[in-house]
Coordinates of C-alpha atoms in Angstrom, one line a residue:
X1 CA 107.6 23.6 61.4
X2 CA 109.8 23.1 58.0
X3 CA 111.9 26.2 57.2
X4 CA 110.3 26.5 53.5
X5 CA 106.3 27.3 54.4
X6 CA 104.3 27.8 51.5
X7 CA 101.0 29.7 52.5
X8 CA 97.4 29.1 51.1
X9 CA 94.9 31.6 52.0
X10 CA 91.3 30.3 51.6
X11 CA 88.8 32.4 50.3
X12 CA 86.1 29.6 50.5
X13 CA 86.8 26.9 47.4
X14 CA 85.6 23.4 47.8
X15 CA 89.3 22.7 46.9
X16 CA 91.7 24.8 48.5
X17 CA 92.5 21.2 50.5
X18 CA 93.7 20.4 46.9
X19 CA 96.3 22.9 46.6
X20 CA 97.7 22.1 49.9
X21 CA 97.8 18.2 48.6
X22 CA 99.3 19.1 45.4
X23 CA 102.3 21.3 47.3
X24 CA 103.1 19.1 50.4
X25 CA 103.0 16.0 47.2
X26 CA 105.4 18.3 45.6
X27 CA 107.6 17.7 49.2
X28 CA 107.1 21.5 50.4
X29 CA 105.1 21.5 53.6
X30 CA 101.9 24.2 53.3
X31 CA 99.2 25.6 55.7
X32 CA 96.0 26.9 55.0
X33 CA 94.5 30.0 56.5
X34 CA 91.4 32.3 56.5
X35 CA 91.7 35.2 54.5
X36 CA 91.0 37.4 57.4
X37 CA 94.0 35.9 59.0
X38 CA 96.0 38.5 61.3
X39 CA 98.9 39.8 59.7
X40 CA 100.9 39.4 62.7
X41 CA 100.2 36.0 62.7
X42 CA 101.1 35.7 58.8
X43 CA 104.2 37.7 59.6
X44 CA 105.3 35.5 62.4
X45 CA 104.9 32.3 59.7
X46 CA 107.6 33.3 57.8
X47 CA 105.9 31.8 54.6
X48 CA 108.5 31.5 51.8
X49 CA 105.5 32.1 49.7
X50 CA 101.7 32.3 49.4
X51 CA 99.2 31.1 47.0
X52 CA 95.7 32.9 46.8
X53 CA 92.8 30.2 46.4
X54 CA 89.8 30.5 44.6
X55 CA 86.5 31.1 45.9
X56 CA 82.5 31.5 44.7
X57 CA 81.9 35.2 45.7
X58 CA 82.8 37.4 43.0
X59 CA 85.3 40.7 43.3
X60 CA 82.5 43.2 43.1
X61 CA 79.5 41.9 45.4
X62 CA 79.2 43.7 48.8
X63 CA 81.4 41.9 51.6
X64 CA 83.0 39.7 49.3
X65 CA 86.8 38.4 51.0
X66 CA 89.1 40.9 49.8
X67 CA 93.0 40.9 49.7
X68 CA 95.2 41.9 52.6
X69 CA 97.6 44.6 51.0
X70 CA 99.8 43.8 53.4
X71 CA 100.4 40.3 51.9
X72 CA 102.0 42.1 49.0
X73 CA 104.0 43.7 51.5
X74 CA 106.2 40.5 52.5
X75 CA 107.8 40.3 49.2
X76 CA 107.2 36.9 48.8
X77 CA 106.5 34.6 46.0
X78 CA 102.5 34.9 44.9
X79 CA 100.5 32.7 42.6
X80 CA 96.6 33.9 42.3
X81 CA 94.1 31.0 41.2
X82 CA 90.7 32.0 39.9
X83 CA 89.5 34.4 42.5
X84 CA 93.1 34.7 44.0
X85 CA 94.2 36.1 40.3
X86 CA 90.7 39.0 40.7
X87 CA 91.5 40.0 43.8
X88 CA 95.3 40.9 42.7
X89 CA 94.1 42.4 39.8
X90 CA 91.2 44.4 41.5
X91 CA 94.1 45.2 44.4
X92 CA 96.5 46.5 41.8
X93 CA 94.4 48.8 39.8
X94 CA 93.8 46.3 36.8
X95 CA 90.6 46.3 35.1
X96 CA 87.7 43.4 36.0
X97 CA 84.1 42.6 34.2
X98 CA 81.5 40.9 36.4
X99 CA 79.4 38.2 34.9
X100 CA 76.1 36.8 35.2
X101 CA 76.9 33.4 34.6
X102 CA 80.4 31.3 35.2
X103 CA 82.3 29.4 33.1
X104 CA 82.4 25.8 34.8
X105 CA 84.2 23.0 33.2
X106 CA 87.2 22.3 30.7
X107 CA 88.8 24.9 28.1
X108 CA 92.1 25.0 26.2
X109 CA 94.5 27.3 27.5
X110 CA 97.3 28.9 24.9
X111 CA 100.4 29.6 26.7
X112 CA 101.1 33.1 25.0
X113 CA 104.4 34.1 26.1
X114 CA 107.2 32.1 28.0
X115 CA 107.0 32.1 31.8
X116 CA 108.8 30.2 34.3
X117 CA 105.4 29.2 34.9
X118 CA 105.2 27.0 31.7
X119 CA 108.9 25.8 31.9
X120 CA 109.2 22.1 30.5
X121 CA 105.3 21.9 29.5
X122 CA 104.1 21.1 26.5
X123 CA 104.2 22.7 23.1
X124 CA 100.1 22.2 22.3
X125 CA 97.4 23.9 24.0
X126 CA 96.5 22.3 27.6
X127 CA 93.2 21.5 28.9
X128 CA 92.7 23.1 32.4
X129 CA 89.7 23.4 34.3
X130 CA 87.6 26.7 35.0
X131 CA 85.0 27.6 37.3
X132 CA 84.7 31.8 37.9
X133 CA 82.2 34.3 36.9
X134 CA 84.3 37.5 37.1
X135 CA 87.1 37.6 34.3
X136 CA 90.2 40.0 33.8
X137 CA 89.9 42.3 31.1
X138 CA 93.0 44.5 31.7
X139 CA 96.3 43.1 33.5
X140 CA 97.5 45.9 35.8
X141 CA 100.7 48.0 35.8
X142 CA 103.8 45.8 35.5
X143 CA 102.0 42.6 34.6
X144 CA 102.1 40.6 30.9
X145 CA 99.6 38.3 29.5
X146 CA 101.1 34.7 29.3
X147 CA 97.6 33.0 28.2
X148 CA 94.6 32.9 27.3
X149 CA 91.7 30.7 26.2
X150 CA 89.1 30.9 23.3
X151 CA 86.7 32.6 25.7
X152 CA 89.8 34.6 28.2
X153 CA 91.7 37.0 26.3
X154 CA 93.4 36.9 29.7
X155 CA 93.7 33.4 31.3
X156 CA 97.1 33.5 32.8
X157 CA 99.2 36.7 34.0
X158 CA 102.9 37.6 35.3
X159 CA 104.4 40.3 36.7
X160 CA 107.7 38.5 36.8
X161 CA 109.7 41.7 39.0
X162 CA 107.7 41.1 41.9
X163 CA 107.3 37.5 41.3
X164 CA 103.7 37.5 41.3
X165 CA 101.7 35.0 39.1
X166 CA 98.1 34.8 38.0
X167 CA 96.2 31.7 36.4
X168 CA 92.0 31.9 36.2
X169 CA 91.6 28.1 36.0
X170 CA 92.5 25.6 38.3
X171 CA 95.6 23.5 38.1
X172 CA 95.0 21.6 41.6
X173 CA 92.4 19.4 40.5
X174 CA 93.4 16.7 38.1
X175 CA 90.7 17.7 35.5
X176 CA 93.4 20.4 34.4
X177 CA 96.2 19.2 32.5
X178 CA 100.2 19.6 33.5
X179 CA 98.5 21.4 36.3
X180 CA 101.0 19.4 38.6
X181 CA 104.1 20.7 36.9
X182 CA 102.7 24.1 36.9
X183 CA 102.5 24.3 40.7
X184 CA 106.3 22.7 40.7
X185 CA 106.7 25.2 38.1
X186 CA 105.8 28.1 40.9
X187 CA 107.7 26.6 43.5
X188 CA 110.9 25.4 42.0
X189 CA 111.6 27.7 39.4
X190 CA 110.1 30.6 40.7
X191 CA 109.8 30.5 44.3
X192 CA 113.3 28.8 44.4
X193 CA 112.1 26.4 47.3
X194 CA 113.4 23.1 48.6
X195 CA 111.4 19.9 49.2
X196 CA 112.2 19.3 52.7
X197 CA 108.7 17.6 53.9
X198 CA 108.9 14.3 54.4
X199 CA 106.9 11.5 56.5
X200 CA 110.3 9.6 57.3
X201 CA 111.4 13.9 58.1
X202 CA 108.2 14.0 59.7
X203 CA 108.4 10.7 62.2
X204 CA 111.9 11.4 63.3
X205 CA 110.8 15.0 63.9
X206 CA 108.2 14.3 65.8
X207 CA 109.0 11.5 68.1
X208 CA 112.0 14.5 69.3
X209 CA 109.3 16.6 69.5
X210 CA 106.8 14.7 72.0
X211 CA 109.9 13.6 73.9
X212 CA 110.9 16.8 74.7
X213 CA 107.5 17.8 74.9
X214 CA 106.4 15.0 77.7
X215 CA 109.6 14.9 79.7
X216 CA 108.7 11.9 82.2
X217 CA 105.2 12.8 82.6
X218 CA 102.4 10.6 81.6
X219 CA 99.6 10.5 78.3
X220 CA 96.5 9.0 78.3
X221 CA 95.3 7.8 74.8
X222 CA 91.8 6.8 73.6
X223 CA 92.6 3.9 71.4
X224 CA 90.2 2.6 68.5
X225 CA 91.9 0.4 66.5
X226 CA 91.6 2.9 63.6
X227 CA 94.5 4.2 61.4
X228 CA 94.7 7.6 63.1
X229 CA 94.8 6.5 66.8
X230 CA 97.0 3.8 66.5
X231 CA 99.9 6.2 64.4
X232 CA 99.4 8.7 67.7
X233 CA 99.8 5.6 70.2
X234 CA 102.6 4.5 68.3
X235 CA 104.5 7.9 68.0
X236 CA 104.4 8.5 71.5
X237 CA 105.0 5.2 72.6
X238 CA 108.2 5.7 70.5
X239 CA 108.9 8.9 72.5
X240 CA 107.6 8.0 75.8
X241 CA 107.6 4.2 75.9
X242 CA 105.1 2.3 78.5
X243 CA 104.3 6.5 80.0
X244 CA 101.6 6.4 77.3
X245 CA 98.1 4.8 78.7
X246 CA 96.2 3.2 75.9
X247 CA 92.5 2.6 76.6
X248 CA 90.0 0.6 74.5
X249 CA 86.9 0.5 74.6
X250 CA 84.1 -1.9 73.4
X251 CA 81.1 -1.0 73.5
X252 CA 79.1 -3.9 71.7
X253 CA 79.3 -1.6 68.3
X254 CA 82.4 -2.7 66.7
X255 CA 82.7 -5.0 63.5
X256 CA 83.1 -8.8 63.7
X257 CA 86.0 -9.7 65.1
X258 CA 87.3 -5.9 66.1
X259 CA 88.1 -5.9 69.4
X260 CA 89.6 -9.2 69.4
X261 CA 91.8 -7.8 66.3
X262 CA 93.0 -4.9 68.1
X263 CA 93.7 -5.7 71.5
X264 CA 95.4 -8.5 70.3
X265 CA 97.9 -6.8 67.9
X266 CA 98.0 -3.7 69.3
X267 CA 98.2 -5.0 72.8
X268 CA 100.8 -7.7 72.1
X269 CA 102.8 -7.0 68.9
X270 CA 103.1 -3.4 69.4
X271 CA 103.9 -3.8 73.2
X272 CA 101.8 -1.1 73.9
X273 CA 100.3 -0.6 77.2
X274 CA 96.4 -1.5 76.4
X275 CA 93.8 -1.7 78.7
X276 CA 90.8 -3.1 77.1
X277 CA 87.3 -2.1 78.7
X278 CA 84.3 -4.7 78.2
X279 CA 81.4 -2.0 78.3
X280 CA 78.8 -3.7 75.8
X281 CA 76.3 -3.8 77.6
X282 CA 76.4 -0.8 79.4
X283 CA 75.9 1.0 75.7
X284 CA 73.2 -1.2 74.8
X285 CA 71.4 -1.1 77.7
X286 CA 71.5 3.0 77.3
X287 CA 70.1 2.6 73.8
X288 CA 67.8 0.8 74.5
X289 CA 64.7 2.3 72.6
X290 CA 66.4 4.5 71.1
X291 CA 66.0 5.5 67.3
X292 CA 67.2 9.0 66.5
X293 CA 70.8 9.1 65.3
X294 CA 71.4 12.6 67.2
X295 CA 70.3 10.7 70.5
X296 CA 72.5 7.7 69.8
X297 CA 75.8 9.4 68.9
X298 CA 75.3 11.7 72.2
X299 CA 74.6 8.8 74.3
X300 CA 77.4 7.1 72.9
X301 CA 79.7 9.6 73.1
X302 CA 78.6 10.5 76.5
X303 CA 78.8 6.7 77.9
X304 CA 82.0 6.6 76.0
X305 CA 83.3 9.6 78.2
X306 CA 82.2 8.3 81.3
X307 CA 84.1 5.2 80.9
X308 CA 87.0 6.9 79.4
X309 CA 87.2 9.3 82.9
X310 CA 86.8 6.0 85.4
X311 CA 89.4 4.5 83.8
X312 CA 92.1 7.5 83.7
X313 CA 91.3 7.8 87.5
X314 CA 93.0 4.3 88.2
X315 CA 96.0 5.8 86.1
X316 CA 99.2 7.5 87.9
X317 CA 99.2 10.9 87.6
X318 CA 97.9 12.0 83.4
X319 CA 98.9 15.4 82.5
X320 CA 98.4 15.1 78.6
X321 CA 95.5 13.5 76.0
X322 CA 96.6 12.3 72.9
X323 CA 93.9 12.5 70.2
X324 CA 94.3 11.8 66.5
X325 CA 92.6 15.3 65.1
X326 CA 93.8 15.7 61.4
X327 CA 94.6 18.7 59.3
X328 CA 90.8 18.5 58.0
X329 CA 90.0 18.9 61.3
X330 CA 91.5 21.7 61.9
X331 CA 90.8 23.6 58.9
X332 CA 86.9 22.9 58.9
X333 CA 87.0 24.5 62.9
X334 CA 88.7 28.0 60.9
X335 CA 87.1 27.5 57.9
X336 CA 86.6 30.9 55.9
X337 CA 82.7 30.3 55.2
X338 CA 82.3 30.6 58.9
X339 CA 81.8 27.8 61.7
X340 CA 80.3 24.8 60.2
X341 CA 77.1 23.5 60.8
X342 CA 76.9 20.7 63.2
X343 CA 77.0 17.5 61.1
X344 CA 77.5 15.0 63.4
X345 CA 77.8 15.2 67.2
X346 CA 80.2 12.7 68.4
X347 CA 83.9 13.1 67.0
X348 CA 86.8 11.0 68.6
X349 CA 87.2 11.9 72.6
X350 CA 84.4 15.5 72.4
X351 CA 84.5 17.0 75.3
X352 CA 86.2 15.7 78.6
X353 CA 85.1 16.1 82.2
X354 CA 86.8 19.6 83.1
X355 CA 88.1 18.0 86.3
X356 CA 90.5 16.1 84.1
X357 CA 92.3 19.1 83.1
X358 CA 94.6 17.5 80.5
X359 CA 96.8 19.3 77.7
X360 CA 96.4 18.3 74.7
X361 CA 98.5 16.7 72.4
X362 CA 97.7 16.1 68.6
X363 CA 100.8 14.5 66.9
X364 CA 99.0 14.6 63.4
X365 CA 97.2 17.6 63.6
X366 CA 99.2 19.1 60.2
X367 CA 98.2 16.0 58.4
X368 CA 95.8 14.7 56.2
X369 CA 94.5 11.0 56.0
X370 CA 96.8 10.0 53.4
X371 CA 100.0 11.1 54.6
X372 CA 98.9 9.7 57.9
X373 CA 99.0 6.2 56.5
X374 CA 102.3 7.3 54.9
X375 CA 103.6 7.7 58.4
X376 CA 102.2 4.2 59.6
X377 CA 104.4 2.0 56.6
X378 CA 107.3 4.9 57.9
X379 CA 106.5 3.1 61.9
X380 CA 106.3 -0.1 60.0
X381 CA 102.5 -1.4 60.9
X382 CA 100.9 -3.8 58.6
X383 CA 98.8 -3.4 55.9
X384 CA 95.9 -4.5 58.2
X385 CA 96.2 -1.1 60.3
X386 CA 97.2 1.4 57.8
X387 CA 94.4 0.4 54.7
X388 CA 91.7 0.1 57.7
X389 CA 88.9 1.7 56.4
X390 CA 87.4 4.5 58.2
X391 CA 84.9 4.2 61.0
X392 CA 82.4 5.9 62.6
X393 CA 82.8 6.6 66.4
X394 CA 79.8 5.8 67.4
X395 CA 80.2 2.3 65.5
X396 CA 77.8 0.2 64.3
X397 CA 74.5 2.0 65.7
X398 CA 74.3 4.6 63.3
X399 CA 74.7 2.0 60.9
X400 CA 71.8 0.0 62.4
X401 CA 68.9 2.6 61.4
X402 CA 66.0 2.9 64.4
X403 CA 66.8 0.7 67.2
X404 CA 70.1 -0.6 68.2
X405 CA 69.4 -4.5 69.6
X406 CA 71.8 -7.4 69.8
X407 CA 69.9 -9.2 66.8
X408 CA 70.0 -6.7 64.6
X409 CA 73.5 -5.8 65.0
X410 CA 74.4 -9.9 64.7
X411 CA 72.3 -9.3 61.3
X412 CA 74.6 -5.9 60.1
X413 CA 77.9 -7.7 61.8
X414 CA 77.2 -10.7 59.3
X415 CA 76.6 -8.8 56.3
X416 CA 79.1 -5.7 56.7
X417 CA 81.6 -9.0 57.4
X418 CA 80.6 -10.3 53.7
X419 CA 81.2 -6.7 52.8
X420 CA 84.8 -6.5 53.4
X421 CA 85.4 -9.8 52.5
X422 CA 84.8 -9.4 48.8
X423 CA 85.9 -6.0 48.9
X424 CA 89.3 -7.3 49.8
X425 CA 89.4 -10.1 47.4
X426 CA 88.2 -8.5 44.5
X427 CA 90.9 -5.6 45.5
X428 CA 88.7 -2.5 45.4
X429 CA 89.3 -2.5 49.5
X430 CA 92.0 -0.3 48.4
X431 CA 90.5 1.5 45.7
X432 CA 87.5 3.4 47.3
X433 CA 87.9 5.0 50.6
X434 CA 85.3 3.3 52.5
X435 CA 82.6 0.6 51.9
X436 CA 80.0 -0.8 54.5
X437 CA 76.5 -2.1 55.0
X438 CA 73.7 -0.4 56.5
X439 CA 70.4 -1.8 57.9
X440 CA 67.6 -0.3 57.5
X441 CA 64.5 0.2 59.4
X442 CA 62.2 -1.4 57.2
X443 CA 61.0 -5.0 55.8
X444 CA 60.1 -6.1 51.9
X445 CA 58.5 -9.1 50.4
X446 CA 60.5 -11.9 48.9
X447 CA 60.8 -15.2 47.7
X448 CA 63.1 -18.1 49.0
X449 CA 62.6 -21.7 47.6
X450 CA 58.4 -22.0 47.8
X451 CA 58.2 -19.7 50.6
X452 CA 56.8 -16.0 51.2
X453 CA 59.5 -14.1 53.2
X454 CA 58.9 -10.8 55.0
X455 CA 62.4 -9.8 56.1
X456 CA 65.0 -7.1 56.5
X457 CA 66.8 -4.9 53.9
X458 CA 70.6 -4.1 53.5
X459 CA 72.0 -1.2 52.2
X460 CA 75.4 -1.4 50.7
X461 CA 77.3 2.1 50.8
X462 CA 80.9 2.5 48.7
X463 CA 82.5 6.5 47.9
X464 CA 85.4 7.8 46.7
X465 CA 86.7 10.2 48.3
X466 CA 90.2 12.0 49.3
X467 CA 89.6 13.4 52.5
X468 CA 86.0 12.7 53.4
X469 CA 84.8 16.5 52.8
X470 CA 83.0 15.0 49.4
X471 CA 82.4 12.2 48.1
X472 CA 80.7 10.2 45.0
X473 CA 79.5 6.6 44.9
X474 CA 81.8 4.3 43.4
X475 CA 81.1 2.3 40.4
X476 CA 81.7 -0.8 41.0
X477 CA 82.0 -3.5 38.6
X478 CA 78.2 -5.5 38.7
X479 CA 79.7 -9.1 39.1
X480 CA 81.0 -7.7 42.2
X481 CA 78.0 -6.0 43.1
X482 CA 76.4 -9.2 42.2
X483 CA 78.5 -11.6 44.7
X484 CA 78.2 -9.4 47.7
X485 CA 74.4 -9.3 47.1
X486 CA 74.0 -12.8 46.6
X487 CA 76.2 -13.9 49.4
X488 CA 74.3 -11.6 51.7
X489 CA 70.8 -12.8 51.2
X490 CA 71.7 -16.0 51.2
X491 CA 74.1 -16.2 54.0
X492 CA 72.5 -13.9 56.7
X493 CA 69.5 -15.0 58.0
X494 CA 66.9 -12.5 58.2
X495 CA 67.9 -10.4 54.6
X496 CA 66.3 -10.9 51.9
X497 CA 67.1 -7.5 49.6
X498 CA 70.1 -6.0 49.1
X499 CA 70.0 -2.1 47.8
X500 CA 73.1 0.1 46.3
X501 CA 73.4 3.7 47.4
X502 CA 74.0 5.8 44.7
X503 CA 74.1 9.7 46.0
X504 CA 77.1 12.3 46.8
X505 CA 78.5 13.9 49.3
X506 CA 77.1 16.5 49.0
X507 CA 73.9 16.5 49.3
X508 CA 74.3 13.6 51.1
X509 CA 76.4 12.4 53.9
X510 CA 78.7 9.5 53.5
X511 CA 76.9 7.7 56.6
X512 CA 73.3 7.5 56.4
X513 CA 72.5 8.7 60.3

C-alpha cells in the first residue's frame, strides 16, 4: 500500500465511490470503509487523513451511523461532507436542527472567511451541490464559519488547530463547482500530502508483488477476453511468465466473432499460455427450455465451473486463482447499508469446487474500471482490449429474453454486431460505457415491401455510467439512432421493430435479465 493513505469512511451515500475517484484522480491513493470499521483496523492503516462521507440518515433518528471518537483521536487531517460535517458537529458539542424536508439540488455558496480550504478559488460565489436534511446552527468550540449559502448560515466550517474541516454540500460530484480544487485544497494545502499513486507506480509495484508472492508455483486464470481478465493475465504473466494457466471458455454465448478475437490475440500476440475450450453445445444443450434468467445465469455459471475444474485437473500442480474482482467489488460485499441484495447470481468464477483449494489472487482488487484500463495502455494492449465494453458473464442468454436457441442467438449476434459497428464509427463506442441489443420474447406486426410480417423485436440498450452502480440512458443523437435501426431491420432476417430503452439504473438494471 502507498505511504500517503487518505481514508473515506462511508456512512451510506450513493457517492462515497466519488470521493475516492476524485482523491486517487488527485494521485493520492484512498480506501473506503464502513463506519463501524474496528479501530484497530483503522489504527493499523496508518491513514494520513480521513474524510467523513455523507449519508441519508439524519444525526438525530434512532440508530443512525454515528462517529467513532476515536477517529478524532489519530490527529489526523479531517474533512466532513454533508453528514460527515453533523456528525462532527453533533460529536463536538455544536448545535444541530433536524428537518422535515432536505435541500436537494444546486445553491451558491459565499466563502466567508479565508481557509486553506478556498486557496486559489475564485472570487464570486460558487455553485455547489446539496442534498441533507439536518443543518448546523452553531459551529462547536474552536471552530469558525468560512461559508454559507442564502438558505445555510453555516455551509462550510474550520477548526484550523486541529485541522478539521466541514463543508454541507458536496464537492465530489461535478454538479458542484471548483469542488475539484477544494478536495486538492484539503489534501495539499492542508493535509500536506504527496501524490504518489500512479498506474505506471502501480504496474511496476505490482508485477514485484505477485512475483514474490508466487515464487515458482503455478496460477490458474479464467480468461474472458474482457478488460479486467486480460490486465490480471497479463500482470502475472509479467511476473510469472508461461506459470500462469489461462483458460477460455466458449460456451456458444459470446458476440460475433469473440472467441476467434481473443484466442487469437491473446493466445498468439500476448504469448500467453491459452487453452481454449469448445463447450457450446454443452451450454445449449443445458438451456435448453429454459426461460428464467435466475435459472440461466446458475446453469451457466455452474456448467462454466464444471468445465473450469476438468480443465485445471490436466494442469501441473495450481496453488493460486487469479480473478479480476474490482474495488466496486469489494466495497459493495462491506457496504455500510448492509449486505446487498442478490442482483445477479453469476459473477466471474462464483464459487469453486472446495477440492480445488486454491488461494486467491486479485491483482486489481484496489481498483476501479477506469484506472483498470489505465493500467492496460501502461502494459501496452490495444485499443481493442482496453475500450472493450463490458459483458455479462453469462453472455448472450440473458440478452436473448425466454429461450436461449441457436436461431435466436444468430438473430441477437447479427444485430448486437450492427450495434457496435455504428457505435464505433459514429465514435460514441467511447463515450457511453456500454451499448448492446437485446431480444425480446415477443413478436409485432409490420410491413416489408407488399407483405404482412409477423416477426421479432430488438431492444437497443446504451447508459452512462462511471462504475456501473447507476446508470442513465444516453441520448444519443437520432440520426444515429436512426442508422442502427434501419440497418437492423433491414439487414437481420427475422426483425422487423427496433425499440430504445430509456430507464435508469436505478430502478432499473442496466441488463434487462
Amino acid at each position: 500500500m502507498p505511504r500517503n493513505t487518505v481514508l473515506i469512511i462511508d456512512y451510506g451515500s450513493q457517492v462515497t465511490q466519488l470521493i475516492a475517484r476524485r482523491v486517487r484522480e488527485a494521485g493520492v491513493y484512498s480506501e473506503i470503509h464502513p463506519f463501524d470499521t474496528d479501530m484497530a483496523k483503522i489504527k493499523a492503516l496508518s491513514p494520513a487523513a480521513i474524510i467523513l462521507s455523507g449519508g441519508p440518515a439524519s444525526v438525530g433518528e434512532a440508530n443512525a451511523p454515528d462517529l467513532n471518537p476515536g477517529l478524532l483521536e489519530l490527529n489526523v487531517p479531517i474533512l466532513g461532507i454533508c453528514y460527515g460535517m453533523q456528525l462532527l458537529a453533533k460529536t463536538l458539542a455544536g448545535k444541530l436542527a433536524t428537518s422535515t424536508t432536505r435541500e436537494y439540488g444546486p445553491a451558491e455558496l459565499t466563502c466567508t472567511q479565508a481557509s486553506p480550504l478556498w486557496q486559489g478559488l475564485p472570487d464570486k460565489d460558487l455553485r455547489v451541490w446539496m442534498s441533507h436534511g439536518d443543518r448546523v446552527l452553531e459551529v462547536p468550540k474552536g471552530f469558525e464559519i468560512i461559508g454559507k449559502t442564502a438558505t445555510l448560515d453555516i455551509a462550510a466550517m474550520a477548526d484550523p488547530t486541529r485541522n478539521i474541516y466541514a463543508v454541507q454540500f458536496h464537492p465530489e460530484v461535478h454538479h458542484t463547482e471548483e469542488g475539484h480544487r477544494i478536495l486538492q485544497n484539503f489534501l495539499f494545502e492542508i493535509c500536506k500530502i504527496k501524490a504518489d499513486w500512479s498506474m505506471s507506480n502501480f504496474v511496476a509495484e505490482e508485477i514485484a508483488r505477485l512475483r514474490n508472492e508466487v515464487g515458482e508455483r503455478h496460477v490458474v486464470c479464467a480468461l474472458s477476453g474482457g478488460i479486467d481478465s486480460t490486465v490480471v493475465a497479463v500482470l502475472l504473466h509479467r511476473a510469472i511468465g508461461h506459470r500462469l494457466h489461462c483458460i477460455f471458455v466458449d460456451n456458444g454465448l459470446l458476440r460475433a466473432g469473440e472467441a476467434k478475437n481473443v484466442t487469437e490475440y491473446l493466445g498468439k500476440h500476448l504469448d500467453l499460455n491459452l487453452i481454449h475450450v469448445q463447450a457450446g453445445s454443452r451450454f445449449l444443450s443445458r438451456l435448453t427450455g429454459v426461460d428464467d434468467p435466475e435459472k440461466k445465469r446458475k446453469i451457466i455459471g455452474h456448467t462454466f465451473i464444471e468445465i473450469f475444474d476438468e480443465e485445471a485437473k490436466k494442469l501441473p500442480k495450481v496453488d493460486f486463482l487469479a480473478q479480476g474482482t474490482l474495488y466496486p467489488d469489494v466495497i459493495e460485499s462491506v457496504s455500510s447499508r448492509g449486505p446487498s441484495a442478490v442482483i445477479k447470481s453469476h459473477h466471474n468464477v462464483g464459487g469453486l469446487p472446495e477440492t480445488m483449494k486454491l488461494k486467491l489472487i486479485e491483482p486489481l482488487r484496489e481498483l476501479f474500471k477506469d484506472e483498470v484500463r489505465k493500467v492496460g495502455q501502461e502494459l501496452g494492449l490495444p485499443d481493442q482490449i482496453i475500450w472493450r465494453q463490458p459483458f455479462p458473464g453469462p453472455g448472450l442468454a440473458i440478452r436473448v429474453l425466454g429461450q436461449v436457441t441457436e436461431d435466436r442467438l444468430v438473430i441477437l449476434r447479427h444485430a448486437d454486431q450492427i450495434v457496435q459497428e455504428e457505435m464505433h464509427t459514429s465514435g460514441y463506442d467511447r463515450k457511453v460505457w456500454q451499448g448492446f441489443a437485446v431480444l425480446l420474447p415477443l413478436r409485432t406486426v409490420g410491413v416489408m415491401g407488399d407483405d404482412r410480417t409477423y416477426e421479432h423485436v430488438i431492444a437497443l440498450r446504451v447508459v452512462d455510467s462511471v462504475d456501473a452502480m447507476t446508470a442513465d440512458w444516453s441520448r444519443l443523437p437520432y440520426d444515429l439512432l436512426a442508422r442502427i435501426s434501419s440497418r437492423i431491420i433491414n439487414e437481420v432476417k427475422g426483425v422487423n421493430r427496433v425499440v430504445y430503452d430509456v430507464s435508469s439504473k436505478p430502478p432499473s438494471t442496466i441488463e434487462w435479465e
